[in-house]
PDB file of C-alpha atoms in Angstrom:
ATOM      1  CA  SER A   1     141.277 313.547 -88.906  1.00  0.00           C
ATOM      2  CA  ASN A   2     143.991 311.619 -87.141  1.00  0.00           C
ATOM      3  CA  GLU A   3     146.680 313.244 -89.299  1.00  0.00           C
ATOM      4  CA  LEU A   4     145.581 316.766 -88.330  1.00  0.00           C
ATOM      5  CA  ILE A   5     145.489 315.868 -84.648  1.00  0.00           C
ATOM      6  CA  ASN A   6     148.971 314.333 -84.831  1.00  0.00           C
ATOM      7  CA  GLU A   7     150.270 317.435 -86.605  1.00  0.00           C
ATOM      8  CA  ALA A   8     148.771 319.719 -83.933  1.00  0.00           C
ATOM      9  CA  VAL A   9     150.447 317.669 -81.189  1.00  0.00           C
ATOM     10  CA  ARG A  10     153.772 317.773 -83.064  1.00  0.00           C
ATOM     11  CA  ILE A  11     153.614 321.554 -83.525  1.00  0.00           C
ATOM     12  CA  ASP A  12     152.512 322.447 -79.994  1.00  0.00           C
ATOM     13  CA  PRO A  13     152.735 319.478 -77.606  1.00  0.00           C
ATOM     14  CA  LEU A  14     151.974 321.613 -74.541  1.00  0.00           C
ATOM     15  CA  ASN A  15     148.719 323.005 -75.898  1.00  0.00           C
ATOM     16  CA  PRO A  16     145.919 321.375 -73.894  1.00  0.00           C
ATOM     17  CA  PHE A  17     143.625 321.449 -76.916  1.00  0.00           C
ATOM     18  CA  ALA A  18     145.965 319.106 -78.796  1.00  0.00           C
ATOM     19  CA  ASP A  19     145.539 316.527 -76.037  1.00  0.00           C
ATOM     20  CA  ALA A  20     141.831 317.296 -75.805  1.00  0.00           C
ATOM     21  CA  ALA A  21     141.298 316.827 -79.551  1.00  0.00           C
ATOM     22  CA  THR A  22     143.148 313.510 -79.425  1.00  0.00           C
ATOM     23  CA  GLY A  23     141.015 312.487 -76.452  1.00  0.00           C
ATOM     24  CA  TRP A  24     137.807 313.505 -78.221  1.00  0.00           C
ATOM     25  CA  HIS A  25     138.842 311.502 -81.266  1.00  0.00           C
ATOM     26  CA  HIS A  26     139.247 308.385 -79.120  1.00  0.00           C
ATOM     27  CA  PHE A  27     136.139 309.126 -77.039  1.00  0.00           C
ATOM     28  CA  PHE A  28     133.812 309.409 -80.014  1.00  0.00           C
ATOM     29  CA  GLY A  29     135.358 306.217 -81.390  1.00  0.00           C
ATOM     30  CA  GLY A  30     134.381 304.423 -78.183  1.00  0.00           C
ATOM     31  CA  ARG A  31     137.990 304.001 -77.003  1.00  0.00           C
ATOM     32  CA  TYR A  32     137.361 305.352 -73.517  1.00  0.00           C
ATOM     33  CA  GLU A  33     140.486 303.978 -71.835  1.00  0.00           C
ATOM     34  CA  THR A  34     142.726 305.521 -74.497  1.00  0.00           C
ATOM     35  CA  ALA A  35     140.781 308.795 -74.397  1.00  0.00           C
ATOM     36  CA  GLN A  36     141.255 308.983 -70.634  1.00  0.00           C
ATOM     37  CA  ASP A  37     145.010 309.647 -70.788  1.00  0.00           C
ATOM     38  CA  PHE A  38     144.611 312.510 -73.247  1.00  0.00           C
ATOM     39  CA  LEU A  39     141.600 314.144 -71.592  1.00  0.00           C
ATOM     40  CA  LEU A  40     143.188 313.975 -68.140  1.00  0.00           C
ATOM     41  CA  SER A  41     146.382 315.469 -69.587  1.00  0.00           C
ATOM     42  CA  ALA A  42     144.400 318.323 -71.172  1.00  0.00           C
ATOM     43  CA  TYR A  43     142.832 319.030 -67.795  1.00  0.00           C
ATOM     44  CA  GLU A  44     146.226 319.001 -66.034  1.00  0.00           C
ATOM     45  CA  LEU A  45     147.556 321.528 -68.558  1.00  0.00           C
ATOM     46  CA  SER A  46     144.543 323.821 -68.069  1.00  0.00           C
ATOM     47  CA  PRO A  47     142.650 322.927 -64.864  1.00  0.00           C
ATOM     48  CA  ASP A  48     140.594 326.130 -64.745  1.00  0.00           C
ATOM     49  CA  ASN A  49     139.173 325.591 -68.228  1.00  0.00           C
ATOM     50  CA  VAL A  50     135.522 324.531 -67.850  1.00  0.00           C
ATOM     51  CA  LEU A  51     135.657 322.504 -71.079  1.00  0.00           C
ATOM     52  CA  HIS A  52     138.525 320.413 -69.720  1.00  0.00           C
ATOM     53  CA  GLN A  53     136.710 320.054 -66.396  1.00  0.00           C
ATOM     54  CA  PHE A  54     133.656 318.718 -68.234  1.00  0.00           C
ATOM     55  CA  PHE A  55     135.689 316.167 -70.173  1.00  0.00           C
ATOM     56  CA  LYS A  56     137.702 315.068 -67.144  1.00  0.00           C
ATOM     57  CA  ALA A  57     134.490 314.281 -65.295  1.00  0.00           C
ATOM     58  CA  LEU A  58     133.025 312.692 -68.430  1.00  0.00           C
ATOM     59  CA  ILE A  59     135.947 310.366 -69.062  1.00  0.00           C
ATOM     60  CA  LEU A  60     136.051 309.277 -65.414  1.00  0.00           C
ATOM     61  CA  PHE A  61     132.337 308.529 -65.751  1.00  0.00           C
ATOM     62  CA  TYR A  62     132.841 306.488 -68.932  1.00  0.00           C
ATOM     63  CA  ASN A  63     135.670 304.518 -67.366  1.00  0.00           C
ATOM     64  CA  ASN A  64     133.436 303.371 -64.487  1.00  0.00           C
ATOM     65  CA  ARG A  65     134.923 305.851 -62.053  1.00  0.00           C
ATOM     66  CA  GLU A  66     131.636 307.519 -61.153  1.00  0.00           C
ATOM     67  CA  ASP A  67     132.593 308.197 -57.516  1.00  0.00           C
ATOM     68  CA  GLU A  68     135.773 309.936 -58.641  1.00  0.00           C
ATOM     69  CA  ALA A  69     133.817 311.957 -61.187  1.00  0.00           C
ATOM     70  CA  CYS A  70     131.362 313.142 -58.517  1.00  0.00           C
ATOM     71  CA  LYS A  71     134.142 313.968 -56.049  1.00  0.00           C
ATOM     72  CA  PHE A  72     136.032 315.864 -58.737  1.00  0.00           C
ATOM     73  CA  ILE A  73     132.935 317.871 -59.661  1.00  0.00           C
ATOM     74  CA  THR A  74     132.187 318.627 -56.007  1.00  0.00           C
ATOM     75  CA  ASP A  75     135.771 319.643 -55.219  1.00  0.00           C
ATOM     76  CA  GLU A  76     136.867 321.399 -58.401  1.00  0.00           C
ATOM     77  CA  VAL A  77     133.896 322.751 -60.376  1.00  0.00           C
ATOM     78  CA  ASP A  78     132.647 326.208 -59.420  1.00  0.00           C
ATOM     79  CA  GLU A  79     128.896 325.710 -59.030  1.00  0.00           C
ATOM     80  CA  SER A  80     128.291 329.455 -59.043  1.00  0.00           C
ATOM     81  CA  ASN A  81     129.561 329.679 -62.637  1.00  0.00           C
ATOM     82  CA  ILE A  82     126.602 329.790 -65.033  1.00  0.00           C
ATOM     83  CA  ASN A  83     128.638 328.676 -68.061  1.00  0.00           C
ATOM     84  CA  ILE A  84     126.867 325.949 -70.059  1.00  0.00           C
ATOM     85  CA  TRP A  85     129.844 323.585 -69.654  1.00  0.00           C
ATOM     86  CA  VAL A  86     129.566 323.960 -65.870  1.00  0.00           C
ATOM     87  CA  ARG A  87     125.799 323.449 -65.937  1.00  0.00           C
ATOM     88  CA  THR A  88     126.129 320.235 -67.962  1.00  0.00           C
ATOM     89  CA  THR A  89     128.985 319.052 -65.741  1.00  0.00           C
ATOM     90  CA  LEU A  90     126.731 319.500 -62.716  1.00  0.00           C
ATOM     91  CA  LEU A  91     123.897 317.716 -64.535  1.00  0.00           C
ATOM     92  CA  LYS A  92     126.266 314.779 -65.037  1.00  0.00           C
ATOM     93  CA  LYS A  93     126.932 314.649 -61.289  1.00  0.00           C
ATOM     94  CA  TYR A  94     123.225 314.757 -60.423  1.00  0.00           C
ATOM     95  CA  CYS A  95     122.488 312.017 -62.956  1.00  0.00           C
ATOM     96  CA  ILE A  96     125.231 309.815 -61.504  1.00  0.00           C
ATOM     97  CA  GLU A  97     123.727 310.394 -58.076  1.00  0.00           C
ATOM     98  CA  LYS A  98     120.229 309.910 -59.521  1.00  0.00           C
ATOM     99  CA  ASP A  99     119.193 313.124 -57.789  1.00  0.00           C
ATOM    100  CA  TYR A 100     116.133 313.831 -59.942  1.00  0.00           C
ATOM    101  CA  GLU A 101     115.230 317.010 -58.081  1.00  0.00           C
ATOM    102  CA  LYS A 102     118.633 318.585 -58.754  1.00  0.00           C
ATOM    103  CA  MET A 103     118.571 317.279 -62.337  1.00  0.00           C
ATOM    104  CA  ALA A 104     115.320 319.168 -62.868  1.00  0.00           C
ATOM    105  CA  SER A 105     116.612 322.304 -61.133  1.00  0.00           C
ATOM    106  CA  ILE A 106     119.730 322.510 -63.304  1.00  0.00           C
ATOM    107  CA  MET A 107     117.708 322.271 -66.523  1.00  0.00           C
ATOM    108  CA  GLU A 108     116.309 325.786 -66.288  1.00  0.00           C
ATOM    109  CA  PRO A 109     114.850 327.264 -69.495  1.00  0.00           C
ATOM    110  CA  ASP A 110     118.067 329.099 -70.416  1.00  0.00           C
ATOM    111  CA  VAL A 111     120.113 325.894 -70.008  1.00  0.00           C
ATOM    112  CA  VAL A 112     117.607 323.851 -72.003  1.00  0.00           C
ATOM    113  CA  GLU A 113     117.708 326.470 -74.772  1.00  0.00           C
ATOM    114  CA  GLN A 114     121.514 326.401 -74.941  1.00  0.00           C
ATOM    115  CA  VAL A 115     121.655 322.603 -74.899  1.00  0.00           C
ATOM    116  CA  GLN A 116     118.919 322.248 -77.539  1.00  0.00           C
ATOM    117  CA  ILE A 117     120.808 324.239 -80.163  1.00  0.00           C
ATOM    118  CA  ASP A 118     123.927 322.072 -79.970  1.00  0.00           C
ATOM    119  CA  MET A 119     124.300 318.480 -81.095  1.00  0.00           C
ATOM    120  CA  GLN A 120     127.147 317.667 -78.702  1.00  0.00           C
ATOM    121  CA  TYR A 121     125.460 318.995 -75.577  1.00  0.00           C
ATOM    122  CA  SER A 122     122.258 317.219 -76.587  1.00  0.00           C
ATOM    123  CA  TYR A 123     124.104 313.937 -77.093  1.00  0.00           C
ATOM    124  CA  HIS A 124     125.828 314.146 -73.705  1.00  0.00           C
ATOM    125  CA  VAL A 125     122.629 315.138 -71.904  1.00  0.00           C
ATOM    126  CA  SER A 126     120.924 312.150 -73.531  1.00  0.00           C
ATOM    127  CA  THR A 127     123.586 309.816 -72.146  1.00  0.00           C
ATOM    128  CA  PHE A 128     123.303 311.347 -68.668  1.00  0.00           C
ATOM    129  CA  TYR A 129     119.545 310.821 -68.584  1.00  0.00           C
ATOM    130  CA  ALA A 130     119.977 307.264 -69.889  1.00  0.00           C
ATOM    131  CA  TYR A 131     122.421 306.533 -67.073  1.00  0.00           C
ATOM    132  CA  ALA A 132     119.914 307.920 -64.559  1.00  0.00           C
ATOM    133  CA  GLY A 133     117.257 305.597 -65.998  1.00  0.00           C
ATOM    134  CA  ASP A 134     115.101 308.335 -67.509  1.00  0.00           C
ATOM    135  CA  LYS A 135     114.548 306.741 -70.929  1.00  0.00           C
ATOM    136  CA  GLU A 136     111.956 309.254 -72.073  1.00  0.00           C
ATOM    137  CA  SER A 137     114.192 312.292 -71.483  1.00  0.00           C
ATOM    138  CA  SER A 138     117.167 310.440 -72.905  1.00  0.00           C
ATOM    139  CA  LEU A 139     115.314 309.667 -76.130  1.00  0.00           C
ATOM    140  CA  LEU A 140     114.101 313.265 -76.463  1.00  0.00           C
ATOM    141  CA  TRP A 141     117.640 314.597 -76.130  1.00  0.00           C
ATOM    142  CA  LEU A 142     119.053 311.906 -78.412  1.00  0.00           C
ATOM    143  CA  ASN A 143     116.509 312.752 -81.112  1.00  0.00           C
ATOM    144  CA  ASN A 144     117.475 316.402 -80.783  1.00  0.00           C
ATOM    145  CA  ALA A 145     121.164 315.503 -81.108  1.00  0.00           C
ATOM    146  CA  ILE A 146     120.442 313.539 -84.282  1.00  0.00           C
ATOM    147  CA  ASP A 147     118.266 316.365 -85.636  1.00  0.00           C
ATOM    148  CA  ARG A 148     121.184 318.737 -84.974  1.00  0.00           C
ATOM    149  CA  GLY A 149     123.668 316.573 -86.854  1.00  0.00           C
ATOM    150  CA  VAL A 150     124.980 313.684 -84.765  1.00  0.00           C
ATOM    151  CA  ILE A 151     125.599 310.966 -87.343  1.00  0.00           C
ATOM    152  CA  ASN A 152     127.975 308.650 -85.491  1.00  0.00           C
ATOM    153  CA  TYR A 153     125.571 305.733 -85.647  1.00  0.00           C
ATOM    154  CA  PRO A 154     128.095 303.078 -84.536  1.00  0.00           C
ATOM    155  CA  LEU A 155     128.657 305.087 -81.351  1.00  0.00           C
ATOM    156  CA  LEU A 156     124.920 305.501 -80.771  1.00  0.00           C
ATOM    157  CA  ASN A 157     123.814 301.991 -81.748  1.00  0.00           C
ATOM    158  CA  GLU A 158     126.667 299.765 -80.637  1.00  0.00           C
ATOM    159  CA  ILE A 159     129.400 301.428 -78.624  1.00  0.00           C
ATOM    160  CA  ASP A 160     128.140 303.962 -76.081  1.00  0.00           C
ATOM    161  CA  PRO A 161     127.489 301.973 -72.898  1.00  0.00           C
ATOM    162  CA  MET A 162     125.225 304.666 -71.465  1.00  0.00           C
ATOM    163  CA  LEU A 163     122.737 304.295 -74.316  1.00  0.00           C
ATOM    164  CA  LYS A 164     122.371 300.503 -74.067  1.00  0.00           C
ATOM    165  CA  ILE A 165     119.338 300.996 -71.835  1.00  0.00           C
ATOM    166  CA  LEU A 166     117.561 302.400 -74.915  1.00  0.00           C
ATOM    167  CA  TYR A 167     118.349 299.658 -77.420  1.00  0.00           C
ATOM    168  CA  GLU A 168     115.126 297.735 -76.849  1.00  0.00           C
ATOM    169  CA  GLU A 169     112.938 300.832 -76.872  1.00  0.00           C
ATOM    170  CA  GLU A 170     110.721 301.058 -79.960  1.00  0.00           C
ATOM    171  CA  LYS A 171     111.364 304.809 -80.237  1.00  0.00           C
ATOM    172  CA  PHE A 172     115.113 304.134 -80.295  1.00  0.00           C
ATOM    173  CA  LYS A 173     114.791 301.643 -83.122  1.00  0.00           C
ATOM    174  CA  GLN A 174     113.049 304.239 -85.262  1.00  0.00           C
TER     175      GLN A 174
END
């Protein structure tokens, strides 16, 4: 809740997770410009943290700064790291670039398995595929996210600009 986030920031204002949690709160409410300040601050406080790298690239992406997101990923994200946050960050870059071959190569069976068990990863992967124009993959991942517990229907049905490509799809309406 907002009160808990505010209390965490009051207690430990230099903890990057306090800024990150505030940013996530705004992000999942569709307030991408407001989320940007907090998520970028979290990254600045902990630039080697792969979670903060993911969300920095994500918030640049959502604020129509795709070129900056790709440059950041290229320059700052260690592609040799097999962490799931790194893999999904790279997927985001390949989707922005609409590099379908690299998108397919990053989604190796172990990555797919890790993404499938988590509602948040599944949601983000759905939005990446939607951005790349792959409606079928986007819908599959979105259905998995919902099956795993994503219930923020205003975000899915009205707010998230990446998912708008799906709104007229019959499978989306179901």
